[in-house]
Tab-separated table of C-alpha atoms in Angstrom:
chain	number	residue	atom	x	y	z
A	220	MET	CA	55.257	-42.561	6.622
A	221	LEU	CA	54.372	-46.248	6.773
A	222	GLN	CA	54.836	-46.367	3.001
A	223	ALA	CA	58.364	-45.016	3.364
A	224	TYR	CA	59.235	-47.547	6.050
A	225	ARG	CA	57.907	-50.324	3.823
A	226	GLY	CA	59.869	-49.113	0.810
A	227	GLY	CA	56.882	-47.666	-1.074
A	228	PHE	CA	58.667	-44.415	-1.856
A	229	ALA	CA	56.448	-43.265	-4.726
A	230	ALA	CA	53.315	-43.729	-2.606
A	231	ALA	CA	54.991	-41.984	0.318
A	232	ARG	CA	55.923	-39.009	-1.849
A	233	ALA	CA	52.363	-38.764	-3.182
A	234	ASP	CA	50.766	-38.922	0.289
A	235	LEU	CA	53.198	-36.485	1.868
A	236	GLY	CA	52.989	-34.097	-1.085
A	237	ARG	CA	49.215	-34.026	-0.802
A	238	ALA	CA	49.441	-33.522	2.974
A	239	GLU	CA	51.873	-30.622	2.519
A	240	GLN	CA	49.540	-28.996	-0.012
A	241	LEU	CA	46.505	-29.360	2.265
A	242	TYR	CA	48.368	-27.928	5.261
A	243	ARG	CA	49.359	-24.880	3.221
A	244	GLU	CA	45.791	-24.395	1.986
A	245	LEU	CA	44.588	-24.567	5.591
A	246	SER	CA	47.243	-22.005	6.674
A	247	LEU	CA	48.996	-24.490	8.961
A	248	PRO	CA	52.678	-23.628	8.329
A	249	ALA	CA	54.046	-25.761	11.168
A	250	ALA	CA	52.301	-28.877	9.877
A	251	ALA	CA	53.371	-28.028	6.310
A	252	ALA	CA	56.993	-27.797	7.464
A	253	GLN	CA	56.687	-31.192	9.159
A	254	ALA	CA	55.337	-32.678	5.929
A	255	GLN	CA	58.224	-31.101	4.018
A	256	HIS	CA	60.702	-32.652	6.416
A	257	ASN	CA	59.031	-36.027	6.003
A	258	LEU	CA	59.261	-35.643	2.223
A	259	GLY	CA	62.986	-35.299	2.810
A	260	PHE	CA	62.895	-38.441	4.921
A	261	ALA	CA	61.197	-40.389	2.149
A	262	ALA	CA	63.755	-39.116	-0.367
A	263	ALA	CA	66.594	-40.096	1.950
A	264	CYS	CA	65.165	-43.585	2.282
A	265	SER	CA	65.054	-43.959	-1.495
A	266	GLY	CA	68.706	-42.925	-1.795
A	267	ASP	CA	68.001	-39.497	-3.310
A	268	ILE	CA	70.306	-37.397	-1.141
A	269	VAL	CA	70.004	-34.185	-3.149
A	270	THR	CA	66.200	-34.106	-2.970
A	271	ALA	CA	66.285	-35.040	0.706
A	272	LEU	CA	68.590	-32.128	1.522
A	273	THR	CA	66.349	-29.787	-0.480
A	274	TRP	CA	63.241	-30.736	1.500
A	275	TYR	CA	65.119	-30.644	4.807
A	276	ASP	CA	66.312	-27.112	3.979
A	277	ARG	CA	62.783	-25.950	3.170
A	278	ALA	CA	61.462	-27.297	6.449
A	279	ASP	CA	64.404	-25.884	8.378
A	280	GLU	CA	63.668	-22.387	7.046
A	281	TYR	CA	60.349	-22.474	8.896
A	282	PHE	CA	61.831	-24.089	12.003
A	283	ARG	CA	64.460	-21.342	12.202
A	284	ARG	CA	61.940	-18.545	11.667
A	285	SER	CA	59.665	-19.979	14.335
A	286	GLY	CA	62.559	-20.222	16.783
A	287	SER	CA	61.937	-23.905	17.440
A	288	ARG	CA	64.142	-26.412	15.637
A	289	PRO	CA	63.078	-29.970	16.596
A	290	ALA	CA	65.878	-32.198	17.800
A	291	GLU	CA	64.424	-34.996	15.657
A	292	ALA	CA	64.842	-32.865	12.533
A	293	LEU	CA	68.463	-32.105	13.348
A	294	ILE	CA	69.158	-35.785	14.002
A	295	ASP	CA	67.671	-36.650	10.611
A	296	ARG	CA	69.760	-33.937	8.970
A	297	ALA	CA	72.938	-35.168	10.657
A	298	GLU	CA	72.202	-38.740	9.540
A	299	LEU	CA	71.822	-37.632	5.943
A	300	LEU	CA	74.883	-35.381	5.970
A	301	LEU	CA	76.912	-38.228	7.428
A	302	ALA	CA	75.712	-40.578	4.686
A	303	ALA	CA	76.715	-37.956	2.110
A	304	ARG	CA	80.172	-37.636	3.725
A	305	LEU	CA	79.559	-33.954	4.464
A	306	LEU	CA	81.369	-34.432	7.749
A	307	PRO	CA	81.789	-30.882	9.135
A	308	GLU	CA	78.108	-30.197	8.453
A	309	ALA	CA	77.120	-33.526	10.030
A	310	GLN	CA	79.157	-32.739	13.144
A	311	GLN	CA	77.532	-29.329	13.448
A	312	ALA	CA	74.002	-30.744	13.065
A	313	ALA	CA	74.718	-33.458	15.633
A	314	GLN	CA	76.092	-30.877	18.091
A	315	GLU	CA	72.991	-28.714	17.645
A	316	ALA	CA	70.765	-31.757	18.174
A	317	VAL	CA	72.590	-32.551	21.433
A	318	GLU	CA	72.214	-28.974	22.668
A	319	ILE	CA	68.503	-28.788	21.856
A	320	ALA	CA	67.732	-32.239	23.265
A	321	ALA	CA	69.657	-31.454	26.453
A	322	ALA	CA	67.954	-28.072	26.905
A	323	ALA	CA	64.512	-29.631	26.403
A	324	ARG	CA	65.407	-32.639	28.600
A	325	LEU	CA	64.512	-35.082	25.854
A	326	GLY	CA	65.879	-38.172	27.552
A	327	THR	CA	65.120	-40.497	24.649
A	328	LEU	CA	66.618	-38.345	21.923
A	329	LEU	CA	69.667	-36.997	23.761
A	330	PRO	CA	71.682	-40.262	23.773
A	331	GLN	CA	70.795	-40.827	20.117
A	332	ALA	CA	72.107	-37.371	19.256
A	333	ARG	CA	75.274	-38.130	21.217
A	334	LEU	CA	75.646	-41.374	19.325
A	335	LEU	CA	75.549	-39.350	16.110
A	336	GLN	CA	78.216	-37.050	17.534
A	337	ALA	CA	80.448	-40.054	18.109
A	338	ARG	CA	79.797	-41.461	14.641
A	339	ALA	CA	80.535	-38.149	12.940
A	340	ALA	CA	83.756	-37.740	14.914
A	341	LEU	CA	84.895	-41.260	14.017
A	342	ALA	CA	84.060	-40.672	10.361
A	343	ALA	CA	86.235	-37.545	10.500
A	344	GLY	CA	89.091	-39.546	12.035
A	345	ASP	CA	88.822	-37.927	15.481
A	346	ALA	CA	88.560	-40.888	17.858
A	347	ALA	CA	89.303	-38.740	20.917
A	348	ALA	CA	86.279	-36.533	20.223
A	349	ALA	CA	84.070	-39.631	19.873
A	350	ARG	CA	84.885	-41.163	23.263
A	351	GLU	CA	82.855	-38.991	25.620
A	352	PRO	CA	79.603	-38.855	23.590
A	353	ALA	CA	79.771	-42.612	22.953
A	354	LEU	CA	80.317	-43.275	26.665
A	355	LEU	CA	77.506	-40.931	27.767
A	356	ALA	CA	75.141	-42.426	25.188
A	357	GLY	CA	75.960	-45.950	26.341
A	358	ARG	CA	75.267	-45.095	29.986
A	359	ALA	CA	71.936	-43.501	29.078
A	360	PHE	CA	70.836	-46.478	26.988
A	361	ALA	CA	71.767	-48.834	29.830
A	362	ARG	CA	69.678	-46.789	32.313
A	363	GLN	CA	66.771	-46.811	29.867
A	364	GLN	CA	67.166	-50.562	29.269
A	365	ARG	CA	67.483	-50.012	25.526
A	366	GLU	CA	69.840	-52.878	24.890
A	367	ARG	CA	69.676	-52.674	21.115
A	368	TRP	CA	71.044	-49.141	21.211
A	369	ALA	CA	73.437	-49.943	24.044
A	370	VAL	CA	75.158	-52.529	21.822
A	371	LEU	CA	75.696	-49.868	19.177
A	372	ALA	CA	77.120	-47.485	21.770
A	373	ARG	CA	79.526	-50.164	23.024
A	374	TYR	CA	80.728	-50.712	19.471
A	375	LEU	CA	81.418	-47.000	18.992
A	376	GLN	CA	83.234	-46.924	22.345
A	377	ALA	CA	85.430	-49.783	21.151
A	378	ARG	CA	86.109	-47.961	17.873
A	379	ALA	CA	87.009	-44.799	19.764
A	380	GLY	CA	89.320	-46.611	22.168
A	381	ALA	CA	93.002	-45.829	22.263
A	382	ARG	CA	93.808	-49.453	21.421
A	383	GLN	CA	91.813	-51.613	19.004
A	384	ARG	CA	91.184	-55.128	20.338
A	385	PRO	CA	90.294	-57.453	17.451
A	386	GLY	CA	88.672	-60.083	19.654
A	387	ARG	CA	86.438	-57.456	21.263
A	388	LEU	CA	85.410	-56.100	17.872
A	389	ARG	CA	84.560	-59.584	16.608
A	390	ALA	CA	82.438	-60.274	19.700
A	391	LEU	CA	80.655	-56.957	19.206
A	392	ALA	CA	80.026	-57.877	15.562
A	393	ALA	CA	78.055	-60.927	16.708
A	394	ALA	CA	76.086	-58.774	19.173
A	395	LEU	CA	75.386	-56.179	16.484
A	396	ASP	CA	74.102	-58.883	14.142
A	397	GLU	CA	71.798	-60.188	16.844
A	398	ALA	CA	70.562	-56.678	17.650
A	399	GLY	CA	69.754	-55.931	14.016
A	400	TRP	CA	72.666	-53.722	12.922
A	401	PRO	CA	74.021	-55.626	9.866
A	402	GLU	CA	76.080	-52.776	8.423
A	403	GLN	CA	77.792	-52.068	11.718
A	404	ALA	CA	78.364	-55.792	12.306
A	405	LEU	CA	80.152	-56.092	8.970
A	406	GLU	CA	82.116	-52.930	9.695
A	407	ALA	CA	83.244	-54.367	13.052
A	408	ARG	CA	84.449	-57.561	11.366
A	409	LEU	CA	86.320	-55.525	8.754
A	410	TYR	CA	88.119	-53.572	11.482
A	411	ALA	CA	88.892	-56.792	13.372
A	412	ALA	CA	90.228	-58.387	10.192
A	413	GLY	CA	92.304	-55.286	9.502
A	414	ALA	CA	93.842	-55.684	12.949
A	415	GLY	CA	94.943	-59.230	12.115
A	416	ASP	CA	92.047	-61.342	13.448
A	417	THR	CA	92.033	-64.443	11.215
A	418	ALA	CA	88.724	-65.625	12.673
A	419	ALA	CA	87.141	-62.373	11.520
A	420	LEU	CA	88.612	-62.924	8.054
A	421	ASP	CA	86.891	-66.314	7.920
A	422	GLU	CA	83.588	-64.735	8.986
A	423	LEU	CA	83.839	-62.165	6.192
A	424	ALA	CA	83.310	-64.957	3.650
A	425	THR	CA	79.605	-65.009	4.534
A	426	ALA	CA	79.041	-61.342	3.584
A	427	ASP	CA	76.332	-61.089	0.932
A	428	PRO	CA	76.785	-58.272	-1.631
A	429	GLY	CA	73.412	-59.102	-3.178
A	430	ARG	CA	71.297	-57.801	-0.295
A	431	GLY	CA	70.846	-54.580	1.623
A	432	PRO	CA	71.487	-50.890	0.952
A	433	ALA	CA	74.214	-49.794	-1.426
A	434	ARG	CA	76.862	-49.023	1.195
A	435	LEU	CA	76.370	-52.400	2.852
A	436	ARG	CA	76.658	-54.187	-0.492
A	437	ILE	CA	79.836	-52.270	-1.367
A	438	ARG	CA	81.373	-53.220	1.966
A	439	ALA	CA	80.257	-56.815	1.513
A	440	CYS	CA	82.287	-56.911	-1.722
A	441	HIS	CA	85.294	-55.606	0.198
A	442	ALA	CA	84.727	-58.266	2.865
A	443	GLN	CA	84.570	-61.049	0.269
A	444	ALA	CA	87.715	-59.777	-1.409
A	445	LEU	CA	89.627	-59.800	1.885
A	446	SER	CA	88.429	-63.286	2.757
A	447	ARG	CA	89.287	-64.671	-0.680
A	448	LEU	CA	92.697	-63.041	-0.576
A	449	HIS	CA	93.272	-64.591	2.862
A	450	HIS	CA	92.550	-68.012	1.358
A	451	GLY	CA	94.778	-67.432	-1.667
A	452	ASP	CA	91.987	-66.915	-4.220
A	453	LEU	CA	93.477	-63.937	-6.064
A	454	ALA	CA	91.129	-64.133	-9.041
A	455	GLY	CA	88.111	-64.285	-6.746
A	456	ALA	CA	89.405	-61.299	-4.793
A	457	ARG	CA	89.747	-59.276	-7.993
A	458	ARG	CA	86.196	-60.181	-9.045
A	459	ALA	CA	84.823	-59.045	-5.696
A	460	LEU	CA	86.718	-55.750	-5.866
A	461	ARG	CA	85.474	-55.028	-9.383
A	462	ALA	CA	81.902	-55.850	-8.331
A	463	GLY	CA	82.237	-53.421	-5.424
A	464	LEU	CA	83.464	-50.626	-7.669
A	465	ARG	CA	80.602	-51.248	-10.119
A	466	LEU	CA	78.150	-50.856	-7.233
A	467	LEU	CA	79.959	-47.695	-6.195
A	468	ASP	CA	79.597	-46.267	-9.717
A	469	GLN	CA	75.855	-46.935	-9.595
A	470	TYR	CA	75.598	-45.399	-6.132
A	471	ARG	CA	77.416	-42.231	-7.196
A	472	ALA	CA	75.424	-41.945	-10.422
A	473	ALA	CA	72.240	-41.679	-8.341
A	474	LEU	CA	73.569	-38.839	-6.199
A	475	GLY	CA	73.328	-36.123	-8.855
A	476	ALA	CA	75.529	-33.357	-7.454
A	477	ILE	CA	79.203	-33.546	-8.432
A	478	GLU	CA	80.259	-32.536	-4.909
A	479	LEU	CA	78.368	-35.474	-3.391
A	480	ARG	CA	79.838	-37.853	-5.952
A	481	VAL	CA	83.352	-36.774	-5.078
A	482	LEU	CA	82.692	-37.197	-1.363
A	483	SER	CA	81.079	-40.596	-1.929
A	484	SER	CA	84.386	-41.804	-3.395
A	485	ALA	CA	85.414	-42.452	0.208
A	486	GLU	CA	83.104	-45.479	0.115
A	487	GLY	CA	85.418	-47.057	-2.445
A	488	GLU	CA	88.723	-46.107	-0.876
A	489	ASP	CA	89.226	-49.481	0.801
A	490	LEU	CA	88.310	-51.325	-2.390
A	491	ALA	CA	90.777	-49.337	-4.463
A	492	GLU	CA	93.517	-49.598	-1.856
A	493	LEU	CA	93.164	-53.370	-1.716
A	494	GLY	CA	93.169	-53.519	-5.511
A	495	VAL	CA	96.405	-51.517	-5.613
A	496	ARG	CA	97.977	-53.758	-2.959
A	497	LEU	CA	96.985	-56.851	-4.917
A	498	ALA	CA	98.458	-55.411	-8.114
A	499	VAL	CA	101.684	-54.486	-6.298
A	500	SER	CA	101.968	-58.024	-4.916
A	501	GLU	CA	101.691	-59.319	-8.468
A	502	ARG	CA	104.299	-56.772	-9.671
A	503	SER	CA	101.885	-55.351	-12.252
A	504	ALA	CA	102.560	-51.643	-12.758
A	505	ARG	CA	99.770	-51.464	-15.329
A	506	GLN	CA	97.210	-52.817	-12.850
A	507	VAL	CA	98.459	-50.516	-10.078
A	508	LEU	CA	97.837	-47.514	-12.315
A	509	ALA	CA	94.494	-48.896	-13.519
A	510	TRP	CA	93.158	-49.387	-9.982
A	511	ALA	CA	94.318	-45.976	-8.806
A	512	GLU	CA	92.931	-44.138	-11.832
A	513	ARG	CA	89.627	-45.998	-11.860
A	514	TRP	CA	88.882	-44.927	-8.322
A	515	ARG	CA	90.189	-41.348	-8.622
A	516	ALA	CA	88.574	-40.370	-11.897
A	517	ALA	CA	85.287	-42.305	-11.877
A	518	THR	CA	83.262	-39.544	-10.244
A	519	LEU	CA	84.071	-36.906	-12.849
A	520	ARG	CA	83.180	-39.256	-15.715
A	521	LEU	CA	79.621	-39.788	-14.526
A	522	PRO	CA	76.849	-37.989	-16.458
A	523	PRO	CA	74.502	-35.560	-14.672
A	524	SER	CA	71.785	-37.255	-12.674
A	525	THR	CA	68.515	-36.023	-11.224
A	526	PRO	CA	66.877	-39.124	-9.744
A	527	THR	CA	63.124	-38.847	-9.412
A	528	THR	CA	62.274	-42.467	-8.796
A	529	THR	CA	63.784	-45.266	-6.792
A	530	PRO	CA	67.115	-46.168	-8.474
A	531	SER	CA	67.177	-49.688	-9.912
A	532	TRP	CA	70.240	-50.588	-7.892
A	533	TYR	CA	68.263	-49.808	-4.727
A	534	ALA	CA	65.544	-52.327	-5.505
A	535	ASN	CA	67.115	-55.026	-3.339
A	536	SER	CA	67.254	-52.799	-0.284
A	537	PRO	CA	64.849	-53.850	2.484
A	538	GLY	CA	62.677	-50.936	3.514
A	539	CYS	CA	64.660	-47.766	4.004
A	540	ALA	CA	67.586	-49.318	5.750
A	541	GLY	CA	70.258	-47.840	3.570
A	542	SER	CA	70.625	-44.270	3.729
A	543	PRO	CA	70.755	-42.499	6.744
A	544	PRO	CA	69.431	-45.384	7.537
A	545	SER	CA	71.166	-48.295	8.194
A	546	TRP	CA	71.546	-46.371	11.383
A	547	PRO	CA	69.150	-45.897	14.256
A	548	ALA	CA	65.715	-44.323	14.289
A	549	THR	CA	63.920	-42.337	16.925
A	550	ALA	CA	60.782	-43.454	18.658
A	551	SER	CA	59.159	-40.088	18.179
A	552	THR	CA	55.646	-39.821	16.827
A	553	ARG	CA	55.869	-39.269	13.112
A	554	SER	CA	52.387	-37.859	12.645
A	555	ALA	CA	53.262	-34.974	14.925
A	556	GLY	CA	56.818	-34.261	13.897
A	557	PRO	CA	59.667	-35.010	11.558
A	558	ALA	CA	60.451	-38.571	10.638
A	559	ARG	CA	63.618	-40.423	10.130
A	560	CYS	CA	64.859	-43.303	8.058
A	561	SER	CA	65.890	-46.413	9.915
A	562	ALA	CA	65.752	-50.134	10.019
A	563	SER	CA	63.562	-50.096	13.104
A	564	ALA	CA	62.740	-48.145	16.188
A	565	PRO	CA	64.134	-48.872	19.642
């Protein structure tokens, strides 16, 4: 698992594959299932969503038969499903994780599962459903003195609020940066900028599309485009948007399954929308059509993909921070149970 956290995905796959084989030879099905789940974790860290789901399903077959589904495994599954934009499935997995963690009185995992509930609800556009789990998670993190996680909970509470306050979101962005949540910090600035905060627009200029996991780099392109547009640099805004869509094409090409590619198009919705708006402002019907069609049809033009190694576009990603990833990890013991991709533990 250390190899996966360090970004050594090939070595992680080899070690975990050998461990899974040995456990089966020794007739230790529970340990074999844990190794299978961790193989899914390693695949998720490398950006291979299809393989990750396959391993998670294999492990879950045993967990279901044994009548004991670990909350950690369900949290990992929900993280991955959320990254793949399989929102109803992510919401269900997060709900099951909350129920199991609550029944087992897993005080560390329960607020993390609730945080996932809030994230999945927000991703599905249901802010009302996100409020209570975000609030309960925040209270638990405060009691446990887990400030890094508490900052994340406060951000989700702000997102779920009935009224978006740009200044509050920008302040939370700074706190998220300090706490080590770069993707969420950028997201907070984007929401603040979308609500008319000019200071947030200025801060977006520092977003770096050359570093981090794919989704963070795509959003960084969007951030640069917004900032350049704010400062009147139309050509620079167009370049940033095109760079973001190229990254999105590479990201989707690595997913393999057509269904996942279609769902991943949501990552480029803001880029395409801004491109259309820019074309409209320039009164270019040709460019309006080009931006709309490029975004809508790109997924179906991609050739089949079955990634077996770390995609080249993922090489700049630090550790496993991108997939299910760029989001929180549990502090559970990985040698004894399922693992999960994250930037760091609490």
